[in-house]
XYZ file of C-alpha atoms in Angstrom:
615
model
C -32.364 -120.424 79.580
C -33.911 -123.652 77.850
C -31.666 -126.503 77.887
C -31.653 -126.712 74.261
C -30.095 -123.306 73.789
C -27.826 -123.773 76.237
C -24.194 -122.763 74.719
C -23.100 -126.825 74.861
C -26.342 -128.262 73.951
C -26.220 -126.008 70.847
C -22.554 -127.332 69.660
C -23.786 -131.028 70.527
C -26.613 -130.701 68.134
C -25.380 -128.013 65.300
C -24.056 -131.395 63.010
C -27.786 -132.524 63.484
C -29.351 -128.927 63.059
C -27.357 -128.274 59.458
C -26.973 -131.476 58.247
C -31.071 -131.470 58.679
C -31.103 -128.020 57.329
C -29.155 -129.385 54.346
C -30.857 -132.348 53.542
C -34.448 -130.436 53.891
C -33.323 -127.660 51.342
C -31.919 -129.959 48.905
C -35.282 -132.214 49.116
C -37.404 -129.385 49.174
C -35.826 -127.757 45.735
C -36.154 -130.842 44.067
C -39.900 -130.739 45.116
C -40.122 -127.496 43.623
C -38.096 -128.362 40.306
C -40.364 -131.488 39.753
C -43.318 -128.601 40.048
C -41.723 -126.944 37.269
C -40.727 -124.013 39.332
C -36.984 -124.053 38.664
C -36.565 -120.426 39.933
C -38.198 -121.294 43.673
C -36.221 -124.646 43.646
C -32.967 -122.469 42.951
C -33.525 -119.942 45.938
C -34.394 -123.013 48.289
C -31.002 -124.840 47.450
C -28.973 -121.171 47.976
C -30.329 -121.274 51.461
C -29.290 -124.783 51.559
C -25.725 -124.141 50.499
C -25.510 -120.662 52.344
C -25.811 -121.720 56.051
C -23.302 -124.713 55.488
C -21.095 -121.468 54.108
C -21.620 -119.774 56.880
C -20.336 -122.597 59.297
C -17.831 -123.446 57.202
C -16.572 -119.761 57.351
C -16.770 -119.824 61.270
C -15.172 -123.031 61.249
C -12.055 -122.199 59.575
C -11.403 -119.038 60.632
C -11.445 -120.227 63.958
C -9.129 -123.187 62.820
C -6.785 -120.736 61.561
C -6.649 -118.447 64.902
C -5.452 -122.131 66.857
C -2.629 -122.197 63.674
C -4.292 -125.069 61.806
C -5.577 -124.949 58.058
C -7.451 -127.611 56.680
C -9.117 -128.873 53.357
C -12.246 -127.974 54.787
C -11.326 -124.713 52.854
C -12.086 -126.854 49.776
C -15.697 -127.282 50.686
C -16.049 -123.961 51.367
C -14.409 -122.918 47.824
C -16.962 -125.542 45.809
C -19.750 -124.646 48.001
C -19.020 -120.650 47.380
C -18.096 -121.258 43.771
C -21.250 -123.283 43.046
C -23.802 -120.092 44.180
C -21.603 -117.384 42.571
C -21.265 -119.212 39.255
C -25.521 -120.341 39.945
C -24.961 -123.657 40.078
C -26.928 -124.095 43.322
C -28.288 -127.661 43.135
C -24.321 -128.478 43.100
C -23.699 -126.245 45.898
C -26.361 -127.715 48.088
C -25.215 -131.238 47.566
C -22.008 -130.600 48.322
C -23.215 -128.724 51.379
C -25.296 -131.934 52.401
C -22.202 -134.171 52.449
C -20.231 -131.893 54.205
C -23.465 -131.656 57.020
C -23.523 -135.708 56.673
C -20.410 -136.117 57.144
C -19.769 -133.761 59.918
C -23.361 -135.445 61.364
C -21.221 -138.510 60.973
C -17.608 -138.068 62.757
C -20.184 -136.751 65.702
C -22.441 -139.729 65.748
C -18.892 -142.189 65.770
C -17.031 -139.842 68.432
C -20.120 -140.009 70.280
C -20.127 -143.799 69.647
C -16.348 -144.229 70.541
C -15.903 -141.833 73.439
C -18.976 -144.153 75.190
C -16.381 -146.323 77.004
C -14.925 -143.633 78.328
C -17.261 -140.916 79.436
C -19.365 -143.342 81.175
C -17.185 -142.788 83.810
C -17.865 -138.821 84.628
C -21.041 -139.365 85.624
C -20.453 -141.249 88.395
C -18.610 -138.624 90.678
C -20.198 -138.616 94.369
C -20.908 -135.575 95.596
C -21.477 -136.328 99.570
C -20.128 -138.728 102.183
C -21.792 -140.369 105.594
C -18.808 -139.414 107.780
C -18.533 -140.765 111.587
C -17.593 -137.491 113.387
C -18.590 -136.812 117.296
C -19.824 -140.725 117.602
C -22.850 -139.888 115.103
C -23.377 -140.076 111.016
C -22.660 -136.952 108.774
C -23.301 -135.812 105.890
C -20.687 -134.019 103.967
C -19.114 -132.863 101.047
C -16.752 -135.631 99.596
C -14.294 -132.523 99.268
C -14.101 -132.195 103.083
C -13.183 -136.226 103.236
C -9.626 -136.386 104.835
C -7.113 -139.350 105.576
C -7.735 -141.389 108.442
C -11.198 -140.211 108.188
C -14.134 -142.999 109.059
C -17.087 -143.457 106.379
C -20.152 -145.496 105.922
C -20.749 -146.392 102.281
C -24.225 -147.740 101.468
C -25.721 -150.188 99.066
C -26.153 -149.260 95.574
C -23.771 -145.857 96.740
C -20.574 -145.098 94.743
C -17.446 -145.012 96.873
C -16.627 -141.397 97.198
C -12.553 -141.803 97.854
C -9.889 -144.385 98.268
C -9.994 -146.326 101.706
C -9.007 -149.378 103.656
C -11.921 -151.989 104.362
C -12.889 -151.941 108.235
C -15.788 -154.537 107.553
C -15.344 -158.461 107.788
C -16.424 -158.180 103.498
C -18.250 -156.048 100.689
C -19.245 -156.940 97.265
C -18.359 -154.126 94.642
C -19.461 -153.577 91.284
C -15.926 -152.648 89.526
C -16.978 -152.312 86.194
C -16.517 -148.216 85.915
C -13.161 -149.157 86.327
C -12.213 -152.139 85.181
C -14.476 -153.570 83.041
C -15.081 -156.318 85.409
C -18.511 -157.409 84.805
C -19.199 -159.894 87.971
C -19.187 -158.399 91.669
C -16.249 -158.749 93.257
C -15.882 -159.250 97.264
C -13.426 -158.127 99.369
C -12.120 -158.986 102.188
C -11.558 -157.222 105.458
C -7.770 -154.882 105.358
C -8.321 -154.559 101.547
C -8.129 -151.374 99.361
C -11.765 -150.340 98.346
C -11.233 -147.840 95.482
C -13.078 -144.826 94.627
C -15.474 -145.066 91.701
C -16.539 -148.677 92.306
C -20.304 -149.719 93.578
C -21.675 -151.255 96.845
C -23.954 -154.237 95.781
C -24.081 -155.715 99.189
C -24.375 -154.360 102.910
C -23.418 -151.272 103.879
C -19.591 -151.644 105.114
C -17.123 -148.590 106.887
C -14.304 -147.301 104.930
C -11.003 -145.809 106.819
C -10.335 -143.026 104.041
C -6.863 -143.015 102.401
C -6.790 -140.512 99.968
C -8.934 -137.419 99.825
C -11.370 -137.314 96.766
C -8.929 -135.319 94.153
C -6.280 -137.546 94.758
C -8.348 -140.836 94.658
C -8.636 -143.480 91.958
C -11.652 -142.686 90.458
C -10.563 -138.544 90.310
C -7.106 -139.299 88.435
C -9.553 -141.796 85.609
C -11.727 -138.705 85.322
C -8.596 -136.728 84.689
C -6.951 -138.914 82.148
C -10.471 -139.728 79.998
C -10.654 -135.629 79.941
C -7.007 -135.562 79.108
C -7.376 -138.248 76.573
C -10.810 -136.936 74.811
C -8.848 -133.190 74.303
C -5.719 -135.174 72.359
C -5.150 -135.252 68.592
C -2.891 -137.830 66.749
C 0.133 -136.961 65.200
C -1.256 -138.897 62.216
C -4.554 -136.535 62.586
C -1.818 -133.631 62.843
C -0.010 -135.175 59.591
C -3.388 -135.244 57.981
C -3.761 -131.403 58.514
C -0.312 -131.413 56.588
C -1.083 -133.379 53.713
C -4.599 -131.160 53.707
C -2.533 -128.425 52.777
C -0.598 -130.059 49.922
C -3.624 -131.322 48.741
C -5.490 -127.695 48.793
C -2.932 -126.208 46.710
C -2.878 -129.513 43.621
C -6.958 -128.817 43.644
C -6.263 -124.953 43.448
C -3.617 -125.810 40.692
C -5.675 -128.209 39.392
C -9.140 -126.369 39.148
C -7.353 -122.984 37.248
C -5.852 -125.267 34.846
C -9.270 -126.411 34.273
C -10.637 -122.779 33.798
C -7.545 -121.376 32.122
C -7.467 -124.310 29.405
C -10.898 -124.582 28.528
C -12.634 -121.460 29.395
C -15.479 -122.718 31.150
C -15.596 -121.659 34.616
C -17.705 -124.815 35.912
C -15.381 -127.291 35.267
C -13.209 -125.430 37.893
C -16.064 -125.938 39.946
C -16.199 -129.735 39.079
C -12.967 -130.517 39.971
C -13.605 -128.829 44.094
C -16.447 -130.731 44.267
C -15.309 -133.883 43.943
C -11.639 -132.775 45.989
C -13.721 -132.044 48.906
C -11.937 -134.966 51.333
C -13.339 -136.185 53.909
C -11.085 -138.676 54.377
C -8.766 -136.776 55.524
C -11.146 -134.271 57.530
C -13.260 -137.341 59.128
C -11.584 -140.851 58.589
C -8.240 -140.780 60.492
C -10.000 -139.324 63.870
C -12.590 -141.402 63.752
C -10.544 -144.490 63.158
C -8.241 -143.352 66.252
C -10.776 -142.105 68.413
C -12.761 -145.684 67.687
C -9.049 -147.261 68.535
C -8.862 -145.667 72.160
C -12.780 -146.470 73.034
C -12.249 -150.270 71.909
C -8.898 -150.160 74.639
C -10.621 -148.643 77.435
C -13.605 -150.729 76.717
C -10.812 -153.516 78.225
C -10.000 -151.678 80.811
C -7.008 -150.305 78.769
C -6.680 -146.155 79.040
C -4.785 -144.618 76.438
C -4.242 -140.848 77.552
C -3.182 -139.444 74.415
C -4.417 -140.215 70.469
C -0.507 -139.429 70.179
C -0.393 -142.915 72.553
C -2.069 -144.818 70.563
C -0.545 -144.344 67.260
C 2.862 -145.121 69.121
C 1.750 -148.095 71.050
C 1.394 -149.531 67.380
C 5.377 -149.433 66.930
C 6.129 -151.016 70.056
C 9.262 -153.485 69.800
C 11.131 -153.744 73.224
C 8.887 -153.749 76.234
C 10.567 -153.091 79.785
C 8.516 -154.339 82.665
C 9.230 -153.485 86.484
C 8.850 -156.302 89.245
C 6.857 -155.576 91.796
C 3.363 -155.352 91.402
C 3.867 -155.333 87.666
C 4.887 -159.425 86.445
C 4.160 -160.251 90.357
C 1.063 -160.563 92.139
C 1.338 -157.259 93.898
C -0.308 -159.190 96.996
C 2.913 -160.320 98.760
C 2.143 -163.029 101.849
C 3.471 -162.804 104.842
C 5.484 -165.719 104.939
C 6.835 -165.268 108.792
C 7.721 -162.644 111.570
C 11.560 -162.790 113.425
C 10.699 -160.688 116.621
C 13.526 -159.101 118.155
C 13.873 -160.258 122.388
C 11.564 -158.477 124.471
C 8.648 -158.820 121.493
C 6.096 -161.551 120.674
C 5.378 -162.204 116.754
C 1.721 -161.592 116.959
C 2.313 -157.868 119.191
C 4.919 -156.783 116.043
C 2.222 -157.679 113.593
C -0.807 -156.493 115.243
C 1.311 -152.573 115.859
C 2.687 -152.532 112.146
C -0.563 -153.861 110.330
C -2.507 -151.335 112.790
C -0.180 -148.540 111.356
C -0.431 -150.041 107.833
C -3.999 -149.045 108.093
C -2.530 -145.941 106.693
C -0.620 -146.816 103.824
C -1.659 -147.259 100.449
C 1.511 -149.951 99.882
C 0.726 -153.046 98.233
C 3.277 -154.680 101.476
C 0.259 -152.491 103.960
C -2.290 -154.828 101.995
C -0.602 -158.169 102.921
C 0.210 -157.072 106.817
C -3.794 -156.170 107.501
C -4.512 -159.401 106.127
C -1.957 -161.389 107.930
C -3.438 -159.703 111.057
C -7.042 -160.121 109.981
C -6.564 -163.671 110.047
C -4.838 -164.220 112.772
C -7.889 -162.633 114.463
C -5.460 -160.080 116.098
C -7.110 -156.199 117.154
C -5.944 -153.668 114.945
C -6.431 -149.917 116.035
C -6.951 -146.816 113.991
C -3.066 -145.049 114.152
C -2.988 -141.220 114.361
C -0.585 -138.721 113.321
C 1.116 -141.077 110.608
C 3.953 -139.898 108.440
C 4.773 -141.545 105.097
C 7.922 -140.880 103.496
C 6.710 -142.316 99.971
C 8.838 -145.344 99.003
C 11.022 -146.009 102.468
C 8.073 -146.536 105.202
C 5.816 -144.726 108.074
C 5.521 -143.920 111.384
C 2.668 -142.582 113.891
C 1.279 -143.516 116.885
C -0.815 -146.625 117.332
C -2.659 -146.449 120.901
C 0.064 -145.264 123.277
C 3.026 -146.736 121.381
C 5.135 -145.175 118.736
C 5.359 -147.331 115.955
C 7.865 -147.145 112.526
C 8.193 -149.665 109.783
C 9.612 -150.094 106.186
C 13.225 -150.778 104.940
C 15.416 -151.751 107.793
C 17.642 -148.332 106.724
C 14.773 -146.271 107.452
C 13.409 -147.977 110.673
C 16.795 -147.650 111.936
C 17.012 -144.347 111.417
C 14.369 -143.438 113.603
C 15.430 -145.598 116.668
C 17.292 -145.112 119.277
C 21.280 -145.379 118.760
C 22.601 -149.041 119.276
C 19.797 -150.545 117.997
C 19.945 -153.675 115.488
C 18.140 -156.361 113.767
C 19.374 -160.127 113.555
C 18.866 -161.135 110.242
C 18.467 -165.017 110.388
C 16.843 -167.393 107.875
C 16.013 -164.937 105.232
C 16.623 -166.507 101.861
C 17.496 -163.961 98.361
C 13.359 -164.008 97.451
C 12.414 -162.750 100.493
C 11.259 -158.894 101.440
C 11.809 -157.861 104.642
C 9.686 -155.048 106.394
C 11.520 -153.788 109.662
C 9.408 -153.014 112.174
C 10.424 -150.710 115.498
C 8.418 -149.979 118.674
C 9.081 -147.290 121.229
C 12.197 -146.724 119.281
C 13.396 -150.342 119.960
C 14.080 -152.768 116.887
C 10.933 -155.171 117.293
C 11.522 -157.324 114.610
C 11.149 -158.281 110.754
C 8.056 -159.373 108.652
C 8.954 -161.507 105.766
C 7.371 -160.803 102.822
C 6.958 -163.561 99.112
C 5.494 -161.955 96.197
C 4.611 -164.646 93.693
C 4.697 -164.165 90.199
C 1.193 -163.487 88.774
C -1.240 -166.052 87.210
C -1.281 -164.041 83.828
C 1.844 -162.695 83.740
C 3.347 -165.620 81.370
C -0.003 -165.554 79.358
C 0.793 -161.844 78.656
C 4.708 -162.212 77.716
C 3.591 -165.228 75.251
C 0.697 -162.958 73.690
C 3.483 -159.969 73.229
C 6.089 -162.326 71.543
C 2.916 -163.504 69.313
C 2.675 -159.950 68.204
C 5.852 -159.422 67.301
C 7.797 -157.957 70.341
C 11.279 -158.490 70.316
C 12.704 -158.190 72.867
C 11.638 -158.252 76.577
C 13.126 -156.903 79.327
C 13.082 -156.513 83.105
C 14.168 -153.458 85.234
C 13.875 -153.709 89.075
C 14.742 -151.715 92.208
C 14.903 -155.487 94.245
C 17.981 -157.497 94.657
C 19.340 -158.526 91.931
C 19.031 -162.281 92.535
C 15.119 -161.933 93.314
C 14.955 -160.270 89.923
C 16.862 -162.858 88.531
C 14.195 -165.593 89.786
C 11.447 -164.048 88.794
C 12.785 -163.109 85.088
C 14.081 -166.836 84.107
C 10.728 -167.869 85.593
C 9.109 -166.039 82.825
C 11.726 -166.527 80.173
C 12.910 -163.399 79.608
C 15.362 -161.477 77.534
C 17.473 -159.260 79.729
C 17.270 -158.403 83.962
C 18.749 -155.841 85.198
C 18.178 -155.150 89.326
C 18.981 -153.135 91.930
C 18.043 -150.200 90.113
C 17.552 -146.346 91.081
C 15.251 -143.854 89.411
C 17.998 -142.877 87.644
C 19.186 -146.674 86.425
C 15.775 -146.801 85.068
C 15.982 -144.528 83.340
C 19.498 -145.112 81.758
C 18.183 -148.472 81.069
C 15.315 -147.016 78.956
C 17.729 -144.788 77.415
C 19.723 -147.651 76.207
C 17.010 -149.908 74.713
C 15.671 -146.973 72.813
C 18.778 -146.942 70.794
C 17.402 -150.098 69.475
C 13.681 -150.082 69.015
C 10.280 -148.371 70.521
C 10.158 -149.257 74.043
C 7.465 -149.241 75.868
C 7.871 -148.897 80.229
C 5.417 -150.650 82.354
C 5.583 -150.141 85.941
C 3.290 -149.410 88.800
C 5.792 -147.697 91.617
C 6.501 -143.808 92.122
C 10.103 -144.676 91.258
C 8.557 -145.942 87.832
C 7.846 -142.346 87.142
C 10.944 -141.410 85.296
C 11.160 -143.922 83.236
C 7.695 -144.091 82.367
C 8.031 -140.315 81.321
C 11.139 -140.987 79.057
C 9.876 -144.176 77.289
C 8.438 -144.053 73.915
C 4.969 -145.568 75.678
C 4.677 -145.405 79.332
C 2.099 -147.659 80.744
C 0.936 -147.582 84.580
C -0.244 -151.007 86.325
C -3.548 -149.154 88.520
C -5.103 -145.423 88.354
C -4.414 -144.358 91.886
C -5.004 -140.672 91.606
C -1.690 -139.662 93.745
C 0.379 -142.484 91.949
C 3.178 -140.534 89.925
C 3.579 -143.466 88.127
C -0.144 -142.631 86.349
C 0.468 -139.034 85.720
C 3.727 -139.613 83.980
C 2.247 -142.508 81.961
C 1.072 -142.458 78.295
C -1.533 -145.477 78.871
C -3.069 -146.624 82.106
C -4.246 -150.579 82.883
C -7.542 -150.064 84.844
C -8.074 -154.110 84.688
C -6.082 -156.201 86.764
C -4.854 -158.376 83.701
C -1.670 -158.016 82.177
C -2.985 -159.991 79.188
C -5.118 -156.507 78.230
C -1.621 -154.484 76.943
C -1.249 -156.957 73.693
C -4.442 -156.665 73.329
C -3.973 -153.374 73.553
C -1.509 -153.264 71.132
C -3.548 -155.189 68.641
C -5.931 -152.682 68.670
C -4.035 -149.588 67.645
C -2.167 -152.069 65.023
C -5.527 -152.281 63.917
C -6.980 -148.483 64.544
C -3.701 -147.115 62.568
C -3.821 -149.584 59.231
C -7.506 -148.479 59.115
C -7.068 -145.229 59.439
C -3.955 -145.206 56.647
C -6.448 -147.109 54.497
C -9.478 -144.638 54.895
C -7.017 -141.909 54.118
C -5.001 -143.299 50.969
C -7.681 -144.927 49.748
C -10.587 -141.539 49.508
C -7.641 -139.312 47.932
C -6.301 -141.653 45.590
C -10.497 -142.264 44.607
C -10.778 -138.238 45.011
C -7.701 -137.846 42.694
C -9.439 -139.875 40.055
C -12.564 -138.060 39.734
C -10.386 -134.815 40.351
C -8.764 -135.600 36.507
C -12.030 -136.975 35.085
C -13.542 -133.626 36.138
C -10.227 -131.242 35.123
C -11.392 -133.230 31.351
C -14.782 -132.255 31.422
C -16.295 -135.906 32.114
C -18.063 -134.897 35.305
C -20.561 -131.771 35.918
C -20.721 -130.368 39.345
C -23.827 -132.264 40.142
C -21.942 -135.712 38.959
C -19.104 -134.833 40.758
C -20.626 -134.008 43.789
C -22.821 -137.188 44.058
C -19.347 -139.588 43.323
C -18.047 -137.770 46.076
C -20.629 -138.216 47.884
C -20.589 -141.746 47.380
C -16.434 -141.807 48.264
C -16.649 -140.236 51.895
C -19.226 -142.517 52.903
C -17.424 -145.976 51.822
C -14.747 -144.494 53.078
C -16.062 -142.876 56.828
C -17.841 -146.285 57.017
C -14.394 -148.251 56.671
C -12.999 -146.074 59.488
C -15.895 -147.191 61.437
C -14.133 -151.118 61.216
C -11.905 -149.724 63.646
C -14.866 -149.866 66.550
C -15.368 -153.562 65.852
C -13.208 -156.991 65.926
């Protein structure tokens, strides 16, 4: 089959096909009328006006099988009205502002959605795989953890993986927005989606490729381009309202002066399209101009409600900090040097997506220490990991956990370890080996962020940790703060969100898998990262695919923004629409006048709703 008749090619370009259609038929019968052929120029604008009918007709009765009526029954009504009652040139101009304007929402979704689909056409489809000491080529669907890749320049990285090279340069812009290369270092997380610009490096796979970073992105955009607004929803509602005053409106016409045509008059100019076109295209504009900073907003639904935002609740760890703790120092346990605990755990940590896994490779990276590729590693998600690193059986994470899985007796001397401190435990051979302390400073645009959310009127801000309580405490009257709250479950998350709700709309912005919950319940859920597997993601309402906190008020700014414009498209067209609605009920306006004031209505207003793309 051609391309071009292709089922999806032909919905792509039926707004182009009929509004063409339209516009030809309603030049071509004024050609004919000029030639004094008013009977040829008659039949070309019924062909005009029929088609339009006839996707009209398709249009709403499929609208009506998904439960949703709209006023695009009112262009239908003028358009049928205007051929029964032979007043075709009417009919065909309103059929050629419907066409426009339905040529128009397509050319600004197309416009707005740009941001976002950009990103599904960068799925790889194979990987170079080391297997049997030799290159492979494979299907990235057959890529496994602990798996060894080569990723090529100018190649997109097909999963999520663990630097074995000394450095690479990627090209993050897919995902971040990022437009210089960034390098990485050696024991770094490479994720999927981004571009090799340099030489060709080896990647330890984390994640397989439906669980990876760039796979969950694909899955939000798709979520997010299938969402409607509640205000597009309430739209729909006030469509219906406003269908029955123009029914109402248009008999009392007829049945007070007789004269079927000035019925007609007064659904030509109530055709609205600013209520069928403005309010998406102002909220689909809102959610491309966020993701084109590296904000994703899942849901149109999202984006109205990240306008009403007055409490904001942000975890610790990786979300006001740096997410790249240091290792500050290592307390080996007797029998164990410092360098043989780090080399085993940051060996195992090869493994672990963990932002603490990060900071161990590095530590051993630059202590020039060999690292080995662990096998048969176990992660219990959010308490630590074990496997086998060479011939030694290695565990590490919270010093409950390691103990756990050592021999009876065993122990850790705690000595030196101040409240900001994290400690992973590390045991060996079921020994306790020793303890890696951890610092997680406070991030570089973390303060910028919490000034730019009090600047737009945020109330009240608020952190909720699963840390200590005093390492909360230091990191929220670093940051000036309104309220800590720390050592927190899950569950105290969530009660916490429960509580500020009482008060305001809060959004939740975390990064963790125990973020999940509360992310879920909060009015706006927003997820620091796009890791595929990450609960945290899936339960969110908006994702941060930058690494800049800054981006949210921004964020915010724009649906502010997105939502007034939209209200303004909508109010203003039907209070403009009402106007000419009366003036046509008295018999000021024929359907040709009415039809071209309208026409001129829906544009200034479709082109307002456009603002929301810009600034």
């Amino acid at each position: 089959m051609p391309e071009f008749l292709q089922p999806t090619r032909l919905r792509e370009s039926l707004p182009v096909l009929l509004a063409g259609l339209a516009l030809l038929c309603l030049v071509g019968g004024g050609m004919f009328l000029l030639a004094d052929q008013p009977e040829q120029a008659a039949r070309i604008w019924f062909v005009g006006g029929g088609a339009v009918l006839v996707v009209l007709v398709i249009d709403i009765l499929r609208a009506l099988l998904n439960g949703r009526m709209g006023v695009d029954a009112i262009a239908a009504l003028s358009i049928g009205v205007g051929l029964a009652l032979g007043e075709n040139l009417a009919a065909a101009i309103v059929a050629v502002m419907y066409a426009g304007g339905q040529l128009l929402e397509s050319f600004a979704e197309g416009r707005a959605r740009r941001d976002m689909t950009a990103l599904l056409g960068r799925v790889s489809r194979t990987a170079m795989l080391y297997r049997n000491q030799a290159l492979e080529s494979v299907p990235i669907e057959a890529l496994q953890p602990q798996d060894r890749i080569l990723v090529r320049k100018g190649e997109v990285v097909p999963a999520d993986g663990r630097l074995l090279a000394p450095s690479a340069v990627l090209d993050l812009s897919a995902l971040t927005g990022e437009s210089l290369p960034v390098p990485i270092q050696m024991g770094h997380e490479v994720p999927s989606g981004a571009t090799a610009l340099g030489d060709a490096f080896d990647l330890l796979v984390l994640r397989g490729s439906k669980e990876s970073t760039y796979a969950g992105i694909v899955r939000l955009v798709e979520q997010a381009q299938a969402s409607r607004a509640p205000m597009a929803r309430m739209a729909d509602r006030y469509a219906l309202v406003f269908l029955a005053v123009t029914l109402l409106l248009a008999g009392g016409a007829w049945w007070w002066s007789g004269d079927a045509t000035r019925a007609l008059a007064v659904l030509v100019v109530a055709t609205p399209c600013p209520l069928i076109l403005a309010v998406p295209v102002a909220v689909i504009a809102g959610m491309s101009r966020a993701a084109s900073h590296g904000v994703l907003v899942k849901t149109a639904g999202a984006l109205e409600a990240l306008a009403t935002v007055t409490t904001v609740v942000v975890d610790k760890t990786g979300t006001v900090t740096s997410a790249r703790p240091e290792v500050n120092d290592i307390k080996p346990e007797a029998g164990f040097a410092a360098d043989e605990v780090l080399a085993l755990a940051a060996s195992l940590d090869q493994a672990s997506g963990h932002v603490a896994a990060e900071a161990l490779v590095r530590a051993a990276t630059a202590r020039r220490l060999s690292l080995v590729l662990p096998q048969t590693v176990v992660e219990d998600a959010g308490r630590g990991l074990s496997g086998l690193v060479g011939s030694r059986r290695v565990v590490l994470g919270g010093s409950a956990y390691v103990l756990s899985q050592l021999s009876a007796g065993e122990a850790f001397t705690r000595l030196g370890i101040d409240g900001g401190t994290a400690v992973v435990a590390v045991g060996i051979d079921g020994r306790a080996a020793g303890l890696i302390l951890l610092s997680d400073p406070i991030r570089e645009d973390a303060d910028v962020a919490i000034a730019a959310f009090r600047a737009g009127g945020i109330r009240r801000i608020v952190m909720a940790s699963g840390d200590r309580t005093d390492v909360a405490e230091k990191a929220s009257a670093t940051l000036g703060l309104d309220a800590v709250a720390g050592d927190l479950t899950p569950e105290g998350k969530v009660e916490l969100i429960r509580r500020e709700r009482r008060e305001g709309v809060v959004m939740m912005v975390g990064d963790g898998v125990n973020d999940a919950p509360a992310l879920a319940l909060s009015d706006v859920g927003v997820a620091i990262g796009a890791r595929g597997s990450a609960a945290s993601s899936e339960a969110a309402d908006v994702v941060l695919l930058a690494d800049d906190l800054s981006r949210l008020p921004l964020a915010c700014g724009i649906a502010k923004r997105s939502r007034n414009i939209a209200r303004q498209s909508a109010i203003a067209g039907l209070v403009l629409s009402g106007g000419a609605m009366v003036l046509a009920a008295l018999g000021y306006l024929t359907p040709v006048q009415g039809a071209l004031l309208q026409e001129v209505i829906d544009v200034a207003v479709i082109l307002n709703a456009l603002r929301a793309l810009r600034g």
